[in-house]
XYZ file of C-alpha atoms in Angstrom:
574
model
C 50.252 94.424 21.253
C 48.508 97.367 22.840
C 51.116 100.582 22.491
C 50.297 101.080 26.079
C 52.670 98.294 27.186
C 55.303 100.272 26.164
C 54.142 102.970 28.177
C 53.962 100.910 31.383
C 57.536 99.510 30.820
C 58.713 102.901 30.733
C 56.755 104.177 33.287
C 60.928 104.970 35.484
C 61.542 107.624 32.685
C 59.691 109.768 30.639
C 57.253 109.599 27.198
C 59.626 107.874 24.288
C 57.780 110.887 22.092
C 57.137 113.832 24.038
C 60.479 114.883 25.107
C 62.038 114.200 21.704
C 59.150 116.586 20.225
C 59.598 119.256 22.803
C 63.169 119.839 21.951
C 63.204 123.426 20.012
C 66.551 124.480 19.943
C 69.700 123.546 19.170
C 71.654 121.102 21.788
C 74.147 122.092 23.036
C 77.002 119.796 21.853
C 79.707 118.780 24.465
C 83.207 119.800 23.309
C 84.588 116.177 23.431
C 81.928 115.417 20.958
C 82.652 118.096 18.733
C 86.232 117.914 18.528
C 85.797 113.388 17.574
C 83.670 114.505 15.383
C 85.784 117.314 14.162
C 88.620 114.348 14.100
C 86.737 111.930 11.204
C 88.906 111.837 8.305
C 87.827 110.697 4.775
C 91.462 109.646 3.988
C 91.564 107.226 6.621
C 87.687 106.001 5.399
C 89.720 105.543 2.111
C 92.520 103.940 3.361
C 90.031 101.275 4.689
C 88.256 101.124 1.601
C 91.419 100.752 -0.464
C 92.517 97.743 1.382
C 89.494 96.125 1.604
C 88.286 96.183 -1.695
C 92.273 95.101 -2.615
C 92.524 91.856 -4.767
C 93.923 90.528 -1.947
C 91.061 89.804 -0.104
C 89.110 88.153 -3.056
C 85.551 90.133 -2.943
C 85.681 88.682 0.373
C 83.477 86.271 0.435
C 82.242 84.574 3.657
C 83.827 81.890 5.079
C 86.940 82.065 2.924
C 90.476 83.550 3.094
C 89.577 87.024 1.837
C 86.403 87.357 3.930
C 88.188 85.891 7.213
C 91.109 88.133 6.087
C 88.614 91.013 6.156
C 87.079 90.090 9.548
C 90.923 89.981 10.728
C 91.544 93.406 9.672
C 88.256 94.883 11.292
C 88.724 92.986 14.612
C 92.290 94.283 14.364
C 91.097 97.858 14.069
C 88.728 97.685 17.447
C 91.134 96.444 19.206
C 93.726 99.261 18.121
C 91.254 101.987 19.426
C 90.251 100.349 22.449
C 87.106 98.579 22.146
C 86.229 95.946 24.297
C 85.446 92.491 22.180
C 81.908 91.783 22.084
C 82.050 88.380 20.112
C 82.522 85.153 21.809
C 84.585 83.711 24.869
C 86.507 87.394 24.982
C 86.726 88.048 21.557
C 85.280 90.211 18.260
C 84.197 87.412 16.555
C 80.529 86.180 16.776
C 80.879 82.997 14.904
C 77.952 81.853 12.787
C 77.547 78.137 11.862
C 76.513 78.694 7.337
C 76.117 75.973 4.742
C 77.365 76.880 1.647
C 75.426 75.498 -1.267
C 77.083 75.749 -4.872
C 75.567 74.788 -7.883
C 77.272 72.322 -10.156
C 76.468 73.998 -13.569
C 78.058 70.931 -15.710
C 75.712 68.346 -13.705
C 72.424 70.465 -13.161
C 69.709 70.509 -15.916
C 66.502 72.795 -15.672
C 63.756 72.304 -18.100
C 59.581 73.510 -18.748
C 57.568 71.000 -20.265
C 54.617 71.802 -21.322
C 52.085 69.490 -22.127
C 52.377 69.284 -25.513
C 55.421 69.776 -27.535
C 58.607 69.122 -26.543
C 60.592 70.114 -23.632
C 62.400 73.590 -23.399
C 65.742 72.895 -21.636
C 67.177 76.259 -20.037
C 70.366 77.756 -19.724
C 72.135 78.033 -16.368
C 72.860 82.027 -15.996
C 71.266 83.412 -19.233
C 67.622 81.922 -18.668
C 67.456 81.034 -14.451
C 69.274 80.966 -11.655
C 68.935 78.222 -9.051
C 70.277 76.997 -5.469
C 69.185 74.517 -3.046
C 68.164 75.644 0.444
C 68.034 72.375 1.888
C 71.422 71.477 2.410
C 71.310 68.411 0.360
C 73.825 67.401 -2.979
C 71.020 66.252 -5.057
C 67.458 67.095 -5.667
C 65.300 65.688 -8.627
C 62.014 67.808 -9.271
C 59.541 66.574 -11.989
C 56.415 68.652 -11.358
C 53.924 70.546 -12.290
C 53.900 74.480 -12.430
C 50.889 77.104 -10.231
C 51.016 80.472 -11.454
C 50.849 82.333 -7.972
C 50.900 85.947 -9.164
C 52.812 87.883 -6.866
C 52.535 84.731 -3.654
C 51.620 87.485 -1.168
C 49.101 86.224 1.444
C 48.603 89.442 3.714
C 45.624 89.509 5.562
C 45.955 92.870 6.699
C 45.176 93.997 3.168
C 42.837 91.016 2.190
C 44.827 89.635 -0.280
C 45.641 85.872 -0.596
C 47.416 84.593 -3.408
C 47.279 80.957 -1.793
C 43.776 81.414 -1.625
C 41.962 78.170 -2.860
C 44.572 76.141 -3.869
C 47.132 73.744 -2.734
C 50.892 74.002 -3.926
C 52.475 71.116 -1.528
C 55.028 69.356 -3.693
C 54.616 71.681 -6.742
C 56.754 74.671 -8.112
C 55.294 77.858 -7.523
C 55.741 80.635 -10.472
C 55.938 83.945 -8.688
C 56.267 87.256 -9.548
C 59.124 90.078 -8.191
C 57.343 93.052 -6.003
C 54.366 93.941 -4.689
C 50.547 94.269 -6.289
C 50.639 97.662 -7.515
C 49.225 100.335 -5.775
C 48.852 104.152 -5.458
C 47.533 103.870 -1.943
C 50.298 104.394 0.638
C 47.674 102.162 2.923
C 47.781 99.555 0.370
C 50.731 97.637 0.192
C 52.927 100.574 0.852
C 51.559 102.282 -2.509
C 54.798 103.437 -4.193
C 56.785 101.663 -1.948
C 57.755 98.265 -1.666
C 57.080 96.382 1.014
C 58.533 93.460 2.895
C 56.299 91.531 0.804
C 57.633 92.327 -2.583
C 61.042 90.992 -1.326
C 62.244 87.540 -2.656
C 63.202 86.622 0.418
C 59.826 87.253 1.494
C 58.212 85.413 -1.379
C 60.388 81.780 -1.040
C 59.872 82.050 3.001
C 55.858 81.787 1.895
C 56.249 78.979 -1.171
C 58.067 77.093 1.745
C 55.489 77.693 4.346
C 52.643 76.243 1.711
C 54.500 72.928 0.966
C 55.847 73.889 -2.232
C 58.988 72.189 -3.447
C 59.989 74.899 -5.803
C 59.659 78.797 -6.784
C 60.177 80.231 -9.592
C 60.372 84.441 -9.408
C 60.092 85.948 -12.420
C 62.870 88.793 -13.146
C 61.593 92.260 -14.535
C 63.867 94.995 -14.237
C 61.153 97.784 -13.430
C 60.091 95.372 -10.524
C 63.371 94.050 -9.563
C 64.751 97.796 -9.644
C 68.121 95.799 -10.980
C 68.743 94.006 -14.183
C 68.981 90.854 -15.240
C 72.617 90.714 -14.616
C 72.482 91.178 -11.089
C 70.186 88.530 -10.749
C 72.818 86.320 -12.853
C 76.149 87.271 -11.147
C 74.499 86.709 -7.631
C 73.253 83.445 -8.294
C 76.679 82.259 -10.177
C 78.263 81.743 -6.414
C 77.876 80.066 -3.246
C 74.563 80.583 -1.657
C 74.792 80.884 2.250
C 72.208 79.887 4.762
C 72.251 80.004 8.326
C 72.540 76.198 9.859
C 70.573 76.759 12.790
C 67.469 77.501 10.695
C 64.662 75.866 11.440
C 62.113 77.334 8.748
C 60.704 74.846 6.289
C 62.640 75.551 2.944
C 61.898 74.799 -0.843
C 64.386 72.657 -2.722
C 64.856 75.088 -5.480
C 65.022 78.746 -5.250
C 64.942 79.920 -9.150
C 64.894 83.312 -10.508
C 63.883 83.173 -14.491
C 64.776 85.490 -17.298
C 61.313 87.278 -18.208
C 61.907 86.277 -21.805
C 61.662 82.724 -20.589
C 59.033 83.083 -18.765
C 56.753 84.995 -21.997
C 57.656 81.098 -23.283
C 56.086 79.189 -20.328
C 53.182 81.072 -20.284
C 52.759 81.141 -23.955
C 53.054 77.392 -23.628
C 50.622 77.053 -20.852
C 48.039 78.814 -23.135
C 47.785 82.396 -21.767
C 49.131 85.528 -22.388
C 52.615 87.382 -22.458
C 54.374 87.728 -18.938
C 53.318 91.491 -18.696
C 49.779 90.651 -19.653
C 49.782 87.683 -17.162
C 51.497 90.016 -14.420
C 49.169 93.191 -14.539
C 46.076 90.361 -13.979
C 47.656 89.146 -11.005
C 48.015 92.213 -9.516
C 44.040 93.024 -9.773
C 41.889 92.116 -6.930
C 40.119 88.611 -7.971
C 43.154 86.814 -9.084
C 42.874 83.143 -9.151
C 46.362 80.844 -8.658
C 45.937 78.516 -11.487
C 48.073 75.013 -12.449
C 49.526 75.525 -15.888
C 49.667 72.539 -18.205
C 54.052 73.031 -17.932
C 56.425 70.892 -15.627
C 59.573 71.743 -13.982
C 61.837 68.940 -14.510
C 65.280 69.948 -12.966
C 67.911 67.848 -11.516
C 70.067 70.218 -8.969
C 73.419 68.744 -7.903
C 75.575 71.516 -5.387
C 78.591 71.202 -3.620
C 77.546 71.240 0.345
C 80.070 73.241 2.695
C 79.458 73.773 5.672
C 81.474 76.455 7.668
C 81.464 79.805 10.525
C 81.946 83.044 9.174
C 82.126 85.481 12.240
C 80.217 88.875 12.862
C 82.946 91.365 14.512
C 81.709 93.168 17.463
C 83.760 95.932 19.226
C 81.838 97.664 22.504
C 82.854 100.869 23.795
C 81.612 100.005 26.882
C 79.550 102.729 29.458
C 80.590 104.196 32.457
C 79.138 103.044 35.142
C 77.874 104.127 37.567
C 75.729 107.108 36.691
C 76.360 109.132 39.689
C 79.603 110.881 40.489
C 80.952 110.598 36.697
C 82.083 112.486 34.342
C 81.482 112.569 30.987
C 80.935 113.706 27.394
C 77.190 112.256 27.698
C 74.460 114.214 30.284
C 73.540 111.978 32.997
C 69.643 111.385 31.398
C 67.010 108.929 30.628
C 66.719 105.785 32.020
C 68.637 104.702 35.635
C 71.777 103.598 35.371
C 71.100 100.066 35.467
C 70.018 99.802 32.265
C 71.987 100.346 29.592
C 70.637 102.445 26.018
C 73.297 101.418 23.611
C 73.640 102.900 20.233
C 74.541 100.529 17.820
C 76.599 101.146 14.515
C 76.765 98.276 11.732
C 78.090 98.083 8.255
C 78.244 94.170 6.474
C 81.863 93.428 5.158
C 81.401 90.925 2.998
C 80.791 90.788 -0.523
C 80.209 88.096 -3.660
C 83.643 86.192 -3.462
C 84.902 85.600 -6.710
C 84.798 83.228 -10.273
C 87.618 80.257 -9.641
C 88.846 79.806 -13.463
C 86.994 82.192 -15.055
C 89.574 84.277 -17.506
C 90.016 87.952 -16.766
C 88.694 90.038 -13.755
C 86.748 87.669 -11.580
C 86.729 89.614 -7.917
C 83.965 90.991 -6.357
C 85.981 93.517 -4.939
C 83.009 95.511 -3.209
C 84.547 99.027 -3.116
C 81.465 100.778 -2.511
C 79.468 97.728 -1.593
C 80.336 98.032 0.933
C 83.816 98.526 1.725
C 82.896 101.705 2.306
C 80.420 101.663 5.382
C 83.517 99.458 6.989
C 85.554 102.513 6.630
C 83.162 104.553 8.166
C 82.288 102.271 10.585
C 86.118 101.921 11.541
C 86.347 105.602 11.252
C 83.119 106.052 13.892
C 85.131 103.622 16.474
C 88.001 105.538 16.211
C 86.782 108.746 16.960
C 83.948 107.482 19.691
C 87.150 106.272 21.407
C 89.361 109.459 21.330
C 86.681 110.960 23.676
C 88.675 111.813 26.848
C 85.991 110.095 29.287
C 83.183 107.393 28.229
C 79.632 107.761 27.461
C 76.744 106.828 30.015
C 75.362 104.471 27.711
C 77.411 101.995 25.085
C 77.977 102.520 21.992
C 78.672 99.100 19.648
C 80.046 98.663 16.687
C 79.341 95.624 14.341
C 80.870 94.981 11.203
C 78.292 91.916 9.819
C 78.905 89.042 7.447
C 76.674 87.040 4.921
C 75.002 90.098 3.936
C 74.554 89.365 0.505
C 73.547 86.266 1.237
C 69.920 87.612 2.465
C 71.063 89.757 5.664
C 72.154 86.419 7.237
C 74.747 88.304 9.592
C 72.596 90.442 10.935
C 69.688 88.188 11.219
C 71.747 86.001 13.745
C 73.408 89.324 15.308
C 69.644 90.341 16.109
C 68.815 87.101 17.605
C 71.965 87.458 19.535
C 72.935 90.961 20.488
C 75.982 91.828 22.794
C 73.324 93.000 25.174
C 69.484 92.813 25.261
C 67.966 94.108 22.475
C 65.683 96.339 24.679
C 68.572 98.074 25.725
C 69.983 99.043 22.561
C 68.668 102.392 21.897
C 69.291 102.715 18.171
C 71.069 100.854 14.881
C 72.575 103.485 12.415
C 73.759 101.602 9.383
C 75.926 102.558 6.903
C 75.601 100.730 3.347
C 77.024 101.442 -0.187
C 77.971 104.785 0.671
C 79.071 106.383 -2.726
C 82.345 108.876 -2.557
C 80.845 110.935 -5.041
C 81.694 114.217 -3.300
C 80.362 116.509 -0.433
C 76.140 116.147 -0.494
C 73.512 118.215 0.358
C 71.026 115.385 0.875
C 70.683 112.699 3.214
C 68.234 109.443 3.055
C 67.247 107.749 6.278
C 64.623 106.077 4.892
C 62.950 104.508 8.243
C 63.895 107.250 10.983
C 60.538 109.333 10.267
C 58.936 104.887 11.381
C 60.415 106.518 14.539
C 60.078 108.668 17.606
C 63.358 110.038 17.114
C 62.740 110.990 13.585
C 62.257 114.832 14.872
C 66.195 114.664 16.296
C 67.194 113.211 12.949
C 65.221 116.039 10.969
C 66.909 119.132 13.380
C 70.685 117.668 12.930
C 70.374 117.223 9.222
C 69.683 120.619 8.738
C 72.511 121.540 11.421
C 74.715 119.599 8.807
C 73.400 121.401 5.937
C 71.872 118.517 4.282
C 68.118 118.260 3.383
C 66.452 114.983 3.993
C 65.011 113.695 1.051
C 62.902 110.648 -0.182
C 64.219 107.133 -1.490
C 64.262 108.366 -5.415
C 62.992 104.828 -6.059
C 60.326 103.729 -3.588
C 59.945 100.617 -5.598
C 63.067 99.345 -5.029
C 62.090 98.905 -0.969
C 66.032 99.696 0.246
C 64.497 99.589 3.807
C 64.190 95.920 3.149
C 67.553 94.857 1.519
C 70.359 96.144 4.310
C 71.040 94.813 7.503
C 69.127 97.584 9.584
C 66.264 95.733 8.939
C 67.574 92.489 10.523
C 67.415 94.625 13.972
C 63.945 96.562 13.081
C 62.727 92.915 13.337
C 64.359 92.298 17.150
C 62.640 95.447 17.960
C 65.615 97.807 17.352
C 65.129 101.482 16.153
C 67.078 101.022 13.100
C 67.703 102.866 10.023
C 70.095 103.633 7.206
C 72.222 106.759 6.353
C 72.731 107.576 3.026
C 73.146 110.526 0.667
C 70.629 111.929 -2.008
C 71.563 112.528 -5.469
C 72.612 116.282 -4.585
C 76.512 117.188 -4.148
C 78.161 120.439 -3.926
C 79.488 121.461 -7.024
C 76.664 119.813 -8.981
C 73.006 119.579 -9.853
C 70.557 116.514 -8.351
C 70.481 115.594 -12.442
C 74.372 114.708 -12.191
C 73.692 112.627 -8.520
C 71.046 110.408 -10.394
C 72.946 109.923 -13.321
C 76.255 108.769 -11.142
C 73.743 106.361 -9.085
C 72.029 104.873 -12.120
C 75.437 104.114 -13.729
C 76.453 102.854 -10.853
C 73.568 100.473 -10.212
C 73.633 99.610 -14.001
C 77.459 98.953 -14.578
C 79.336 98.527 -11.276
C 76.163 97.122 -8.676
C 76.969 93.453 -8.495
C 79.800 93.205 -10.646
C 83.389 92.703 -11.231
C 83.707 96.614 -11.735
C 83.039 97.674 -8.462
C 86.841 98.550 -7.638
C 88.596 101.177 -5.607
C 89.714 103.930 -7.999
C 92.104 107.208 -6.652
C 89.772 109.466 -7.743
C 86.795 108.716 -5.725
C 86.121 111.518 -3.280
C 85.252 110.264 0.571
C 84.290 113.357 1.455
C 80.728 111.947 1.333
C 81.755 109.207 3.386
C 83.376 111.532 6.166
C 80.509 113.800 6.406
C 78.130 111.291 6.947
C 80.274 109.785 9.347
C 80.328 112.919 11.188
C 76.249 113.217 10.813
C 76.262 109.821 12.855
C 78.299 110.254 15.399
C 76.616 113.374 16.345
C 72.957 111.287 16.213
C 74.239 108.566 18.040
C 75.735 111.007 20.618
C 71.761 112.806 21.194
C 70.195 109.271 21.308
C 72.796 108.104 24.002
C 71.636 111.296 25.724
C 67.715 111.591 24.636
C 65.333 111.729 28.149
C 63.512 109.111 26.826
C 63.340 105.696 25.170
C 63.233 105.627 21.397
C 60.460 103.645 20.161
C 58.276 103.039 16.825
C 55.528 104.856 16.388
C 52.192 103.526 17.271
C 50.637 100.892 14.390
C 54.425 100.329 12.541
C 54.907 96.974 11.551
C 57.953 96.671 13.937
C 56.192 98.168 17.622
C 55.222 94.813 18.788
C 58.996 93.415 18.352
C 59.939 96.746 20.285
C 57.404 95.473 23.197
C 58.775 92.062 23.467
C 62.693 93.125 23.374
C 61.468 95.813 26.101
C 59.585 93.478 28.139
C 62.239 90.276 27.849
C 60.526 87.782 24.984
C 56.761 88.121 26.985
């Protein structure tokens, strides 16, 4: 759509850029706003975090005791500072209608076989990963194998992976991440795109007819091992029931050391060989001379698993009232929420496995629910109300592919065109007080200059995603908004902390990613420091406070992928 739209539905205030670029000097912060800022307490962030990540609530997984007992304990907060409920029929909880699908590892079988030889039977965990998006108990598959290379069709870049062949009823072998590229124009260069995503690449095997994808796992691409892959498949998979998108039958991941087999089978070279032709222009798809023969048996549950939703609602009307929030920007009739989310749910746990088998999500992400319980509690000690709302959404089925979020963006509290802004908070490490911040996404925005000027206010430089590749704009629920239209982005830290070097940051955030990320050893511990937490906490509240009170709308900037879901939420779906 032509940026100009945007223009025209704004035409009752002023530019969404020019007022945000003409601020120069420091705002001047209302005292109400200083002092809840002043207010946000990392012991209460860890108190939150120490419960939730408690045994008790089993990893809480979604649509089970510990993840209803975590919803519980959210709800229970809003409620104790105030906020109104923004879920359903006068509560905070947005249910959401899921089917589970688990894998029945002593009944499934997964094998290649090639044309000649015999057939290579795989094992469940060390060699692939499967579910069944369908919703059905059984599936039989007993066909052949097209090589794919990365499955990207994106016209915008004239590439087509699809191009010239036909996949309908066959398995798909894909590969993780983008084509490469050193051409921020081209495919994001460094960065991954939405494209690289897996999500993105079964959504595309399903929209070509295929009945199957394979993804091959390489930990460079993947930017996570081979173990995440494996404890994230060895659960329940959620998908939303309301989905209407055409789905394969079986969503594989396979180890790469499998996959230097099937292509060694099929004739050609070693997966690395195979994968740096695919991602050179004149790529061909090609059928290899291997079948998939699997037979996938699951255990089908359906169930809700709620989003919790706490408004601190606006005062109304404009005129005559005080409050912490200048009178500004658009009439008082409609409404330019700022929206604060965090996902509370996590991988469940292992029924019968022997020794630690809880997900307990400590910093994934037990700890963006304590700051996002922290943020309603000090938004609500404010003496008078804001102008504009302010929501708070704790999301669920995140792991499960941003499924909370997905459905919270399809059905906000209040029109998406009206909420101003989504600050998320996600995996937050307590690894001290930093110096950096990552909001990978604000500088997609016209607010990106407000964001710049209060990081440096905070003392904290704003640095780069230390791992482009890994596209984090893609994997947390901020993105589930981006795509309603929603300003959204992420606050993080970098890898510098008082006291220490950026070297000692990156080393804590690698270990983390390769020994805790995923895994049974992401647990509360007493010596974690939430000083990180509270001073990003803090950070928020004060951007959420100048976007409440910017002159004009926030928007994307002109050409981002997300400025025509901006129009429509600003002009009602047209």
């Amino acid at each position: 759509m032509n940026f100009r739209v945007v223009l025209a539905v704004c035409a009752i205030c002023l530019s969404a850029l020019s007022p945000l670029k003409a601020q120069t000097s420091a705002p001047v912060i209302p005292v109400a706003v200083k002092a809840a800022e002043a207010s946000i307490d990392a012991e209460r962030i860890r108190a939150h975090v120490k419960f939730l990540a408690d045994d008790l609530l089993e990893g809480r997984g979604p649509g089970v005791r510990g993840g209803e007992l975590a919803a519980k304990y959210i709800a229970t907060q809003f409620a104790l500072v105030g906020l109104k409920p923004g879920g359903d029929n006068g509560t905070y909880f947005q249910q959401i209608d899921f089917f589970g699908m688990t894998v029945k590892r002593e009944a499934t079988t997964f094998s290649l076989v090639p044309g000649r030889g015999g057939a290579m039977p795989l094992r469940f965990g060390a060699d692939y990963v499967v579910n069944n998006p369908r919703h059905t108990p059984v599936v039989d598959i007993d066909v052949p194998i097209v090589f794919v290379g990365f499955g990207v069709t994106a016209p915008e870049f004239k590439w087509d992976d699809y191009a010239g062949i036909d996949v309908k009823g066959k398995v798909v072998l894909i590969v993780v991440g983008d084509p490469p590229s050193d051409d921020p124009k081209f495919f994001g260069g460094k960065a991954l795109t939405y494209y690289g995503r897996w999500t993105y690449k079964y959504e595309e095997a399903a929209r070509r007819g295929a009945i199957g994808a394979l993804i091959i796992h390489r930990t460079d691409l993947a930017s996570y091992p081979w173990s995440v892959v494996e404890n994230s498949g060895s659960g329940e998979k959620t998908f939303l029931a309301t989905d209407t998108n055409p789905q394969v039958a079986a969503a594989a991941w396979i180890h790469h050391d499998i996959s230097d087999k099937l292509f060694a089978a099929a004739g050609l070279g070693n997966t690395d060989a195979e994968i740096d032709a695919a991602g050179k222009r004149g790529f061909k798809a090609v059928e290899l001379p291997v079948k998939v023969k699997a037979h996938i048996e699951s255990v089908v549950r359906p169930y809700q698993s709620p989003n919790v939703i706490g408004i601190l609602p606006r005062a109304m009307p404009c005129d005559g009232v005080k409050s912490s929030i200048p009178c500004k920007g658009p009439p008082p009739g409609r409404d330019q929420a700022v929206m604060y989310s965090a996902h509370y749910d996590h991988l469940g746990f292992v029924p019968g496995m022997s020794g630690d088998n809880i997900y307990n999500g400590a910093a994934d992400n037990a700890t963006g629910c304590g700051i996002l319980m922290e943020l309603a509690r000090a938004w609500s000690s404010m003496p008078t109300p804001p102008l504009h709302s302010v929501i708070f959404a704790a999301v669920t089925a995140e792991e499960q592919g941003l499924l909370g979020s997905e459905y919270l963006g399809q059905h906000p509290p209040i029109p998406a065109g009206q909420i101003a802004l989504d600050l998320n908070y996600d995996d937050i490490q307590p690894f001290g007080e930093p110096m950096q911040t990552k909001v990978d996404g604000a500088e997609r925005t016209s607010f990106y200059p407000i964001v710049a000027a209060t990081a440096a206010r905070f003392g904290m430089a704003i640095v780069p995603d230390e791992h482009p590749e890994a596209g984090h704009y893609y994997r947390s629920d901020h993105f589930s908004m981006a795509r309603a239209g929603v300003p959204a982005f992420s606050i993080g830290s970098g890898t510098l902390y008082k006291g220490h070097d950026a070297a000692w940051g990156l080393a804590k955030e690698d270990d983390y990613v390769a020994h805790r990320y995923h895994n049974f050893s992401d647990n509360y511990t007493p010596d974690m420091d939430f000083t990180s937490n509270a001073k990003l906490a803090r950070f928020g509240l004060e951007l959420g406070w100048e976007a409440l009170s910017a002159p004009g709308l926030i928007t994307w900037r002109a050409g981002d992928e997300f400025e025509s879901a901006r129009v429509k939420s600003l002009t009602g779906g047209k």
